[in-house]
CSV table of C-alpha atoms in Angstrom, one decimal:
chain,number,residue,atom,x,y,z
A,1,UNK,CA,-35.7,-23.8,-35.7
A,2,UNK,CA,-35.6,-20.0,-35.6
A,3,UNK,CA,-35.6,-19.6,-39.4
A,4,UNK,CA,-38.6,-22.0,-39.8
A,5,UNK,CA,-40.2,-20.1,-36.9
A,6,UNK,CA,-39.8,-16.7,-38.7
A,7,UNK,CA,-40.8,-18.0,-42.1
A,8,UNK,CA,-44.1,-19.2,-40.7
A,9,UNK,CA,-44.9,-15.6,-39.5
A,10,UNK,CA,-43.7,-14.1,-42.8
A,11,UNK,CA,-46.4,-16.1,-44.5
A,12,UNK,CA,-49.1,-14.8,-42.2
A,13,UNK,CA,-50.5,-11.5,-43.5
A,14,UNK,CA,-52.5,-9.0,-41.5
A,15,UNK,CA,-56.3,-8.9,-42.1
A,16,UNK,CA,-58.2,-5.8,-43.2
A,17,UNK,CA,-58.9,-4.7,-39.6
A,18,UNK,CA,-55.4,-3.5,-39.2
A,19,UNK,CA,-55.9,-1.0,-42.0
A,20,UNK,CA,-59.1,0.2,-40.4
A,21,UNK,CA,-57.3,0.9,-37.2
A,22,UNK,CA,-54.7,2.9,-39.1
A,23,UNK,CA,-57.4,4.9,-40.8
A,24,UNK,CA,-59.0,5.7,-37.5
A,25,UNK,CA,-55.7,7.0,-36.1
A,26,UNK,CA,-53.1,8.3,-38.5
A,27,UNK,CA,-55.6,8.4,-41.3
A,28,UNK,CA,-57.7,11.0,-39.4
A,29,UNK,CA,-61.0,9.3,-39.7
A,30,UNK,CA,-61.5,9.9,-36.0
A,31,UNK,CA,-60.8,13.6,-35.7
A,32,UNK,CA,-60.3,13.6,-31.9
A,33,UNK,CA,-57.3,11.4,-32.3
A,34,UNK,CA,-54.7,14.0,-33.1
A,35,UNK,CA,-51.0,13.9,-32.6
A,36,UNK,CA,-49.7,16.2,-29.8
A,37,UNK,CA,-47.5,19.2,-30.5
A,38,UNK,CA,-44.4,17.1,-29.6
A,39,UNK,CA,-45.4,14.4,-32.1
A,40,UNK,CA,-46.6,11.9,-29.6
A,41,UNK,CA,-49.7,9.9,-30.3
A,42,UNK,CA,-52.9,9.6,-28.3
A,43,UNK,CA,-53.1,5.9,-29.1
A,44,UNK,CA,-50.8,3.0,-28.3
A,45,UNK,CA,-50.8,-0.7,-29.1
A,46,UNK,CA,-50.1,-3.2,-26.3
A,47,UNK,CA,-49.9,-6.7,-27.8
A,48,UNK,CA,-48.7,-10.2,-26.9
A,49,UNK,CA,-48.6,-11.2,-30.6
A,50,UNK,CA,-45.1,-11.7,-32.1
A,51,UNK,CA,-46.2,-11.5,-35.8
A,52,UNK,CA,-45.0,-7.9,-36.2
A,53,UNK,CA,-48.2,-6.9,-38.0
A,54,UNK,CA,-48.3,-3.5,-36.3
A,55,UNK,CA,-44.8,-2.8,-37.8
A,56,UNK,CA,-46.2,-3.2,-41.3
A,57,UNK,CA,-44.9,-0.4,-43.5
A,58,UNK,CA,-48.4,0.4,-44.7
A,59,UNK,CA,-49.6,1.1,-41.1
A,60,UNK,CA,-47.9,4.4,-40.4
A,61,UNK,CA,-49.9,4.9,-37.2
A,62,UNK,CA,-48.2,2.4,-35.1
A,63,UNK,CA,-44.5,2.4,-35.9
A,64,UNK,CA,-43.5,4.4,-32.9
A,65,UNK,CA,-46.5,3.5,-30.6
A,66,UNK,CA,-46.4,-0.3,-30.1
A,67,UNK,CA,-45.4,-2.4,-27.2
A,68,UNK,CA,-44.8,-6.0,-28.1
A,69,UNK,CA,-44.5,-7.6,-24.7
A,70,UNK,CA,-43.2,-10.9,-26.1
A,71,UNK,CA,-41.0,-9.4,-28.9
A,72,UNK,CA,-41.2,-9.7,-32.7
A,73,UNK,CA,-40.5,-12.8,-34.8
A,74,UNK,CA,-39.5,-10.6,-37.8
A,75,UNK,CA,-36.4,-9.4,-36.0
A,76,UNK,CA,-33.2,-11.4,-35.3
A,77,UNK,CA,-30.7,-10.6,-32.6
A,78,UNK,CA,-27.4,-12.1,-31.5
A,79,UNK,CA,-27.9,-14.9,-28.9
A,80,UNK,CA,-25.2,-13.4,-26.7
A,81,UNK,CA,-27.4,-13.2,-23.6
A,82,UNK,CA,-29.0,-16.6,-23.6
A,83,UNK,CA,-26.5,-18.1,-21.1
A,84,UNK,CA,-27.3,-15.6,-18.3
A,85,UNK,CA,-30.3,-14.8,-16.1
A,86,UNK,CA,-30.5,-11.7,-14.0
A,87,UNK,CA,-26.8,-11.0,-14.7
A,88,UNK,CA,-25.7,-14.4,-13.4
A,89,UNK,CA,-24.6,-17.5,-15.5
A,90,UNK,CA,-27.3,-20.1,-16.0
A,91,UNK,CA,-26.7,-23.6,-14.7
A,92,UNK,CA,-25.3,-25.9,-17.4
A,93,UNK,CA,-24.2,-23.0,-19.7
A,94,UNK,CA,-20.6,-22.7,-18.6
A,95,UNK,CA,-19.0,-23.9,-21.8
A,96,UNK,CA,-21.3,-21.7,-23.9
A,97,UNK,CA,-20.5,-18.6,-21.7
A,98,UNK,CA,-16.8,-19.3,-21.9
A,99,UNK,CA,-17.0,-18.8,-25.7
A,100,UNK,CA,-19.2,-15.8,-25.6
A,101,UNK,CA,-17.4,-12.4,-26.0
A,102,UNK,CA,-20.2,-10.2,-27.3
A,103,UNK,CA,-19.5,-6.7,-28.6
A,104,UNK,CA,-21.8,-3.7,-28.1
A,105,UNK,CA,-22.9,-4.2,-31.7
A,106,UNK,CA,-24.0,-7.7,-30.8
A,107,UNK,CA,-26.3,-6.3,-28.1
A,108,UNK,CA,-27.8,-3.4,-30.1
A,109,UNK,CA,-28.1,-4.6,-33.7
A,110,UNK,CA,-31.5,-5.8,-34.9
A,111,UNK,CA,-31.8,-7.6,-38.3
A,112,UNK,CA,-35.2,-7.1,-39.9
A,113,UNK,CA,-36.3,-10.3,-41.7
A,114,UNK,CA,-38.1,-10.2,-45.1
A,115,UNK,CA,-39.1,-12.8,-47.7
A,116,UNK,CA,-36.1,-11.7,-49.8
A,117,UNK,CA,-33.6,-11.5,-47.0
A,118,UNK,CA,-34.2,-14.6,-44.9
A,119,UNK,CA,-31.7,-17.4,-45.6
A,120,UNK,CA,-29.5,-19.9,-43.8
A,121,UNK,CA,-26.5,-17.5,-44.2
A,122,UNK,CA,-28.0,-15.4,-41.4
A,123,UNK,CA,-27.4,-18.0,-38.7
A,124,UNK,CA,-24.3,-16.4,-37.4
A,125,UNK,CA,-24.0,-12.9,-35.9
A,126,UNK,CA,-22.3,-10.6,-38.4
A,127,UNK,CA,-20.4,-8.9,-35.6
A,128,UNK,CA,-18.8,-11.6,-33.4
A,129,UNK,CA,-19.0,-14.2,-36.2
A,130,UNK,CA,-19.4,-16.8,-33.5
A,131,UNK,CA,-22.9,-16.8,-31.9
A,132,UNK,CA,-26.1,-17.8,-33.7
A,133,UNK,CA,-28.8,-15.2,-34.4
A,134,UNK,CA,-32.2,-15.8,-33.0
A,135,UNK,CA,-35.7,-14.4,-33.3
A,136,UNK,CA,-36.3,-11.4,-31.0
A,137,UNK,CA,-39.0,-13.3,-29.2
A,138,UNK,CA,-39.4,-14.1,-25.5
A,139,UNK,CA,-40.1,-17.9,-25.2
A,140,UNK,CA,-41.4,-19.6,-22.1
A,141,UNK,CA,-38.8,-19.3,-19.3
A,142,UNK,CA,-36.5,-17.4,-21.6
A,143,UNK,CA,-33.8,-15.5,-19.8
A,144,UNK,CA,-31.8,-14.1,-22.8
A,145,UNK,CA,-30.9,-10.6,-21.6
A,146,UNK,CA,-30.4,-9.4,-25.1
A,147,UNK,CA,-34.1,-10.1,-25.8
A,148,UNK,CA,-35.3,-8.9,-22.4
A,149,UNK,CA,-33.5,-5.5,-22.8
A,150,UNK,CA,-35.3,-4.5,-26.0
A,151,UNK,CA,-38.7,-5.5,-24.7
A,152,UNK,CA,-38.0,-3.6,-21.5
A,153,UNK,CA,-37.4,-0.4,-23.5
A,154,UNK,CA,-40.8,-0.8,-25.2
A,155,UNK,CA,-42.5,-1.4,-21.9
A,156,UNK,CA,-41.0,1.7,-20.4
A,157,UNK,CA,-42.2,3.9,-23.3
A,158,UNK,CA,-45.7,2.4,-23.1
A,159,UNK,CA,-45.9,3.0,-19.3
A,160,UNK,CA,-44.8,6.6,-19.7
A,161,UNK,CA,-47.6,7.0,-22.3
A,162,UNK,CA,-50.1,5.4,-19.9
A,163,UNK,CA,-49.1,7.8,-17.1
A,164,UNK,CA,-49.7,10.7,-19.5
A,165,UNK,CA,-53.2,9.4,-20.3
A,166,UNK,CA,-54.1,9.1,-16.7
A,167,UNK,CA,-52.9,12.6,-16.1
A,168,UNK,CA,-55.0,13.9,-19.0
A,169,UNK,CA,-58.1,12.2,-17.6
A,170,UNK,CA,-57.5,13.8,-14.3
A,171,UNK,CA,-56.6,17.3,-15.3
A,172,UNK,CA,-57.9,17.8,-18.9
A,173,UNK,CA,-61.2,15.9,-18.9
A,174,UNK,CA,-60.0,13.6,-21.7
A,175,UNK,CA,-62.1,10.6,-22.8
A,176,UNK,CA,-60.2,7.4,-23.0
A,177,UNK,CA,-61.2,4.1,-24.8
A,178,UNK,CA,-59.5,0.8,-24.3
A,179,UNK,CA,-60.2,-1.4,-27.4
A,180,UNK,CA,-59.2,-5.0,-26.8
A,181,UNK,CA,-59.1,-7.4,-29.7
A,182,UNK,CA,-58.9,-11.2,-29.7
A,183,UNK,CA,-57.3,-11.6,-26.3
A,184,UNK,CA,-58.3,-14.9,-24.7
A,185,UNK,CA,-57.8,-16.3,-21.2
A,186,UNK,CA,-55.0,-18.8,-22.3
A,187,UNK,CA,-52.4,-16.1,-22.5
A,188,UNK,CA,-54.1,-13.5,-20.3
A,189,UNK,CA,-51.4,-10.8,-20.1
A,190,UNK,CA,-53.2,-8.3,-22.4
A,191,UNK,CA,-56.6,-9.0,-20.8
A,192,UNK,CA,-55.1,-8.3,-17.4
A,193,UNK,CA,-53.4,-5.1,-18.6
A,194,UNK,CA,-56.7,-3.8,-20.1
A,195,UNK,CA,-58.5,-4.4,-16.8
A,196,UNK,CA,-55.8,-2.8,-14.7
A,197,UNK,CA,-55.7,0.3,-16.9
A,198,UNK,CA,-59.5,0.7,-16.8
A,199,UNK,CA,-59.5,0.2,-13.0
A,200,UNK,CA,-56.8,2.8,-12.5
A,201,UNK,CA,-58.7,5.3,-14.7
A,202,UNK,CA,-61.9,4.6,-12.9
A,203,UNK,CA,-60.3,5.3,-9.5
A,204,UNK,CA,-59.0,8.6,-10.8
A,205,UNK,CA,-62.5,9.6,-12.0
A,206,UNK,CA,-64.0,8.6,-8.6
A,207,UNK,CA,-61.4,10.6,-6.8
A,208,UNK,CA,-62.1,13.6,-8.9
A,209,UNK,CA,-65.8,13.4,-8.3
A,210,UNK,CA,-65.3,13.2,-4.5
A,211,UNK,CA,-63.3,16.4,-4.8
A,212,UNK,CA,-66.0,18.0,-7.1
A,213,UNK,CA,-63.4,18.2,-9.9
A,214,UNK,CA,-64.5,17.7,-13.5
A,215,UNK,CA,-62.6,14.7,-14.9
A,216,UNK,CA,-62.7,12.6,-18.1
A,217,UNK,CA,-64.2,9.2,-18.8
A,218,UNK,CA,-63.1,5.7,-19.7
A,219,UNK,CA,-64.7,3.1,-21.9
A,220,UNK,CA,-63.7,-0.5,-22.3
A,221,UNK,CA,-64.6,-2.6,-25.4
A,222,UNK,CA,-63.6,-6.3,-25.4
A,223,UNK,CA,-63.9,-8.1,-28.7
A,224,UNK,CA,-63.5,-11.9,-28.7
A,225,UNK,CA,-65.5,-14.7,-30.4
A,226,UNK,CA,-65.8,-16.8,-27.3
A,227,UNK,CA,-64.5,-14.9,-24.3
A,228,UNK,CA,-65.7,-11.3,-24.6
A,229,UNK,CA,-67.3,-11.3,-21.1
A,230,UNK,CA,-66.1,-8.6,-18.7
A,231,UNK,CA,-66.2,-9.4,-15.0
A,232,UNK,CA,-64.4,-6.2,-14.0
A,233,UNK,CA,-66.1,-4.2,-11.2
A,234,UNK,CA,-65.3,-0.6,-10.5
A,235,UNK,CA,-66.6,1.8,-7.9
A,236,UNK,CA,-67.2,4.4,-10.7
A,237,UNK,CA,-69.6,3.5,-13.5
A,238,UNK,CA,-67.5,2.7,-16.6
A,239,UNK,CA,-68.7,2.1,-20.1
A,240,UNK,CA,-68.0,-1.6,-20.7
A,241,UNK,CA,-69.0,-3.3,-23.9
A,242,UNK,CA,-68.6,-7.0,-24.8
A,243,UNK,CA,-68.7,-8.0,-28.5
A,244,UNK,CA,-68.7,-11.7,-29.2
A,245,UNK,CA,-67.1,-11.7,-32.7
A,246,UNK,CA,-63.8,-12.1,-34.5
A,247,UNK,CA,-61.8,-8.9,-34.6
A,248,UNK,CA,-61.9,-8.2,-38.3
A,249,UNK,CA,-65.7,-8.6,-38.5
A,250,UNK,CA,-66.3,-6.4,-35.5
A,251,UNK,CA,-63.9,-3.7,-36.7
A,252,UNK,CA,-65.7,-3.6,-40.1
A,253,UNK,CA,-69.1,-3.2,-38.4
A,254,UNK,CA,-67.7,-0.5,-36.1
A,255,UNK,CA,-66.3,1.3,-39.1
A,256,UNK,CA,-69.6,1.1,-40.9
A,257,UNK,CA,-71.2,2.9,-37.9
A,258,UNK,CA,-68.5,5.5,-37.9
A,259,UNK,CA,-69.3,6.2,-41.5
A,260,UNK,CA,-73.0,6.7,-40.6
A,261,UNK,CA,-72.3,8.9,-37.6
A,262,UNK,CA,-69.6,11.3,-38.8
């Protein structure tokens, strides 16, 4: 199952919009998006996709600034944690857990899958030689602590970046843009995160104005062919733009306007 699952994602290639985003960020097309002195980026990707497109070797912008909240299908990890939930054995997994004796290497090692590397020989963990490898993807009701651990690390890094953005809006007058691409209501996690971040920033701006402190601004752009509507209400006027379009087409049009304006 896992090999077929990953092969299907290896066949799916990123559209040209990914390269446009890379040009805007690392490529320097948007001059205000500059890396900080410590090397950190003023941009971050928060995605529920598991296709690994933002890890593409051609997209230098996002290698260290992506939070894949459901994991990545192009990585395999040892399934040593699948029989536990919140540190306790799962019901019905007693025999499995009795055989499991994972090493630290089982927990930490990630195997990156490519068209050349993927094969049935990768079914067993190379460290314990007992447990199967599985895609580093969080499935519905998945409790595999080996998968949850790596996703949690990415979430923590993203949340630290988000806190820095909010501080910059409050103290440095920075302008912040949330660009949401193709996130529908069926899996609403990213839509909800976008709205929460925009609301938090708007509250900061409102608080600064009540104290007569100059603060930054926040803009929210939602791109979706059917569900681009924004029902978010904030006490502080926030620039909110709905674009009913597929992501690639919308990004190409935005890029055309950037060329005209800079």
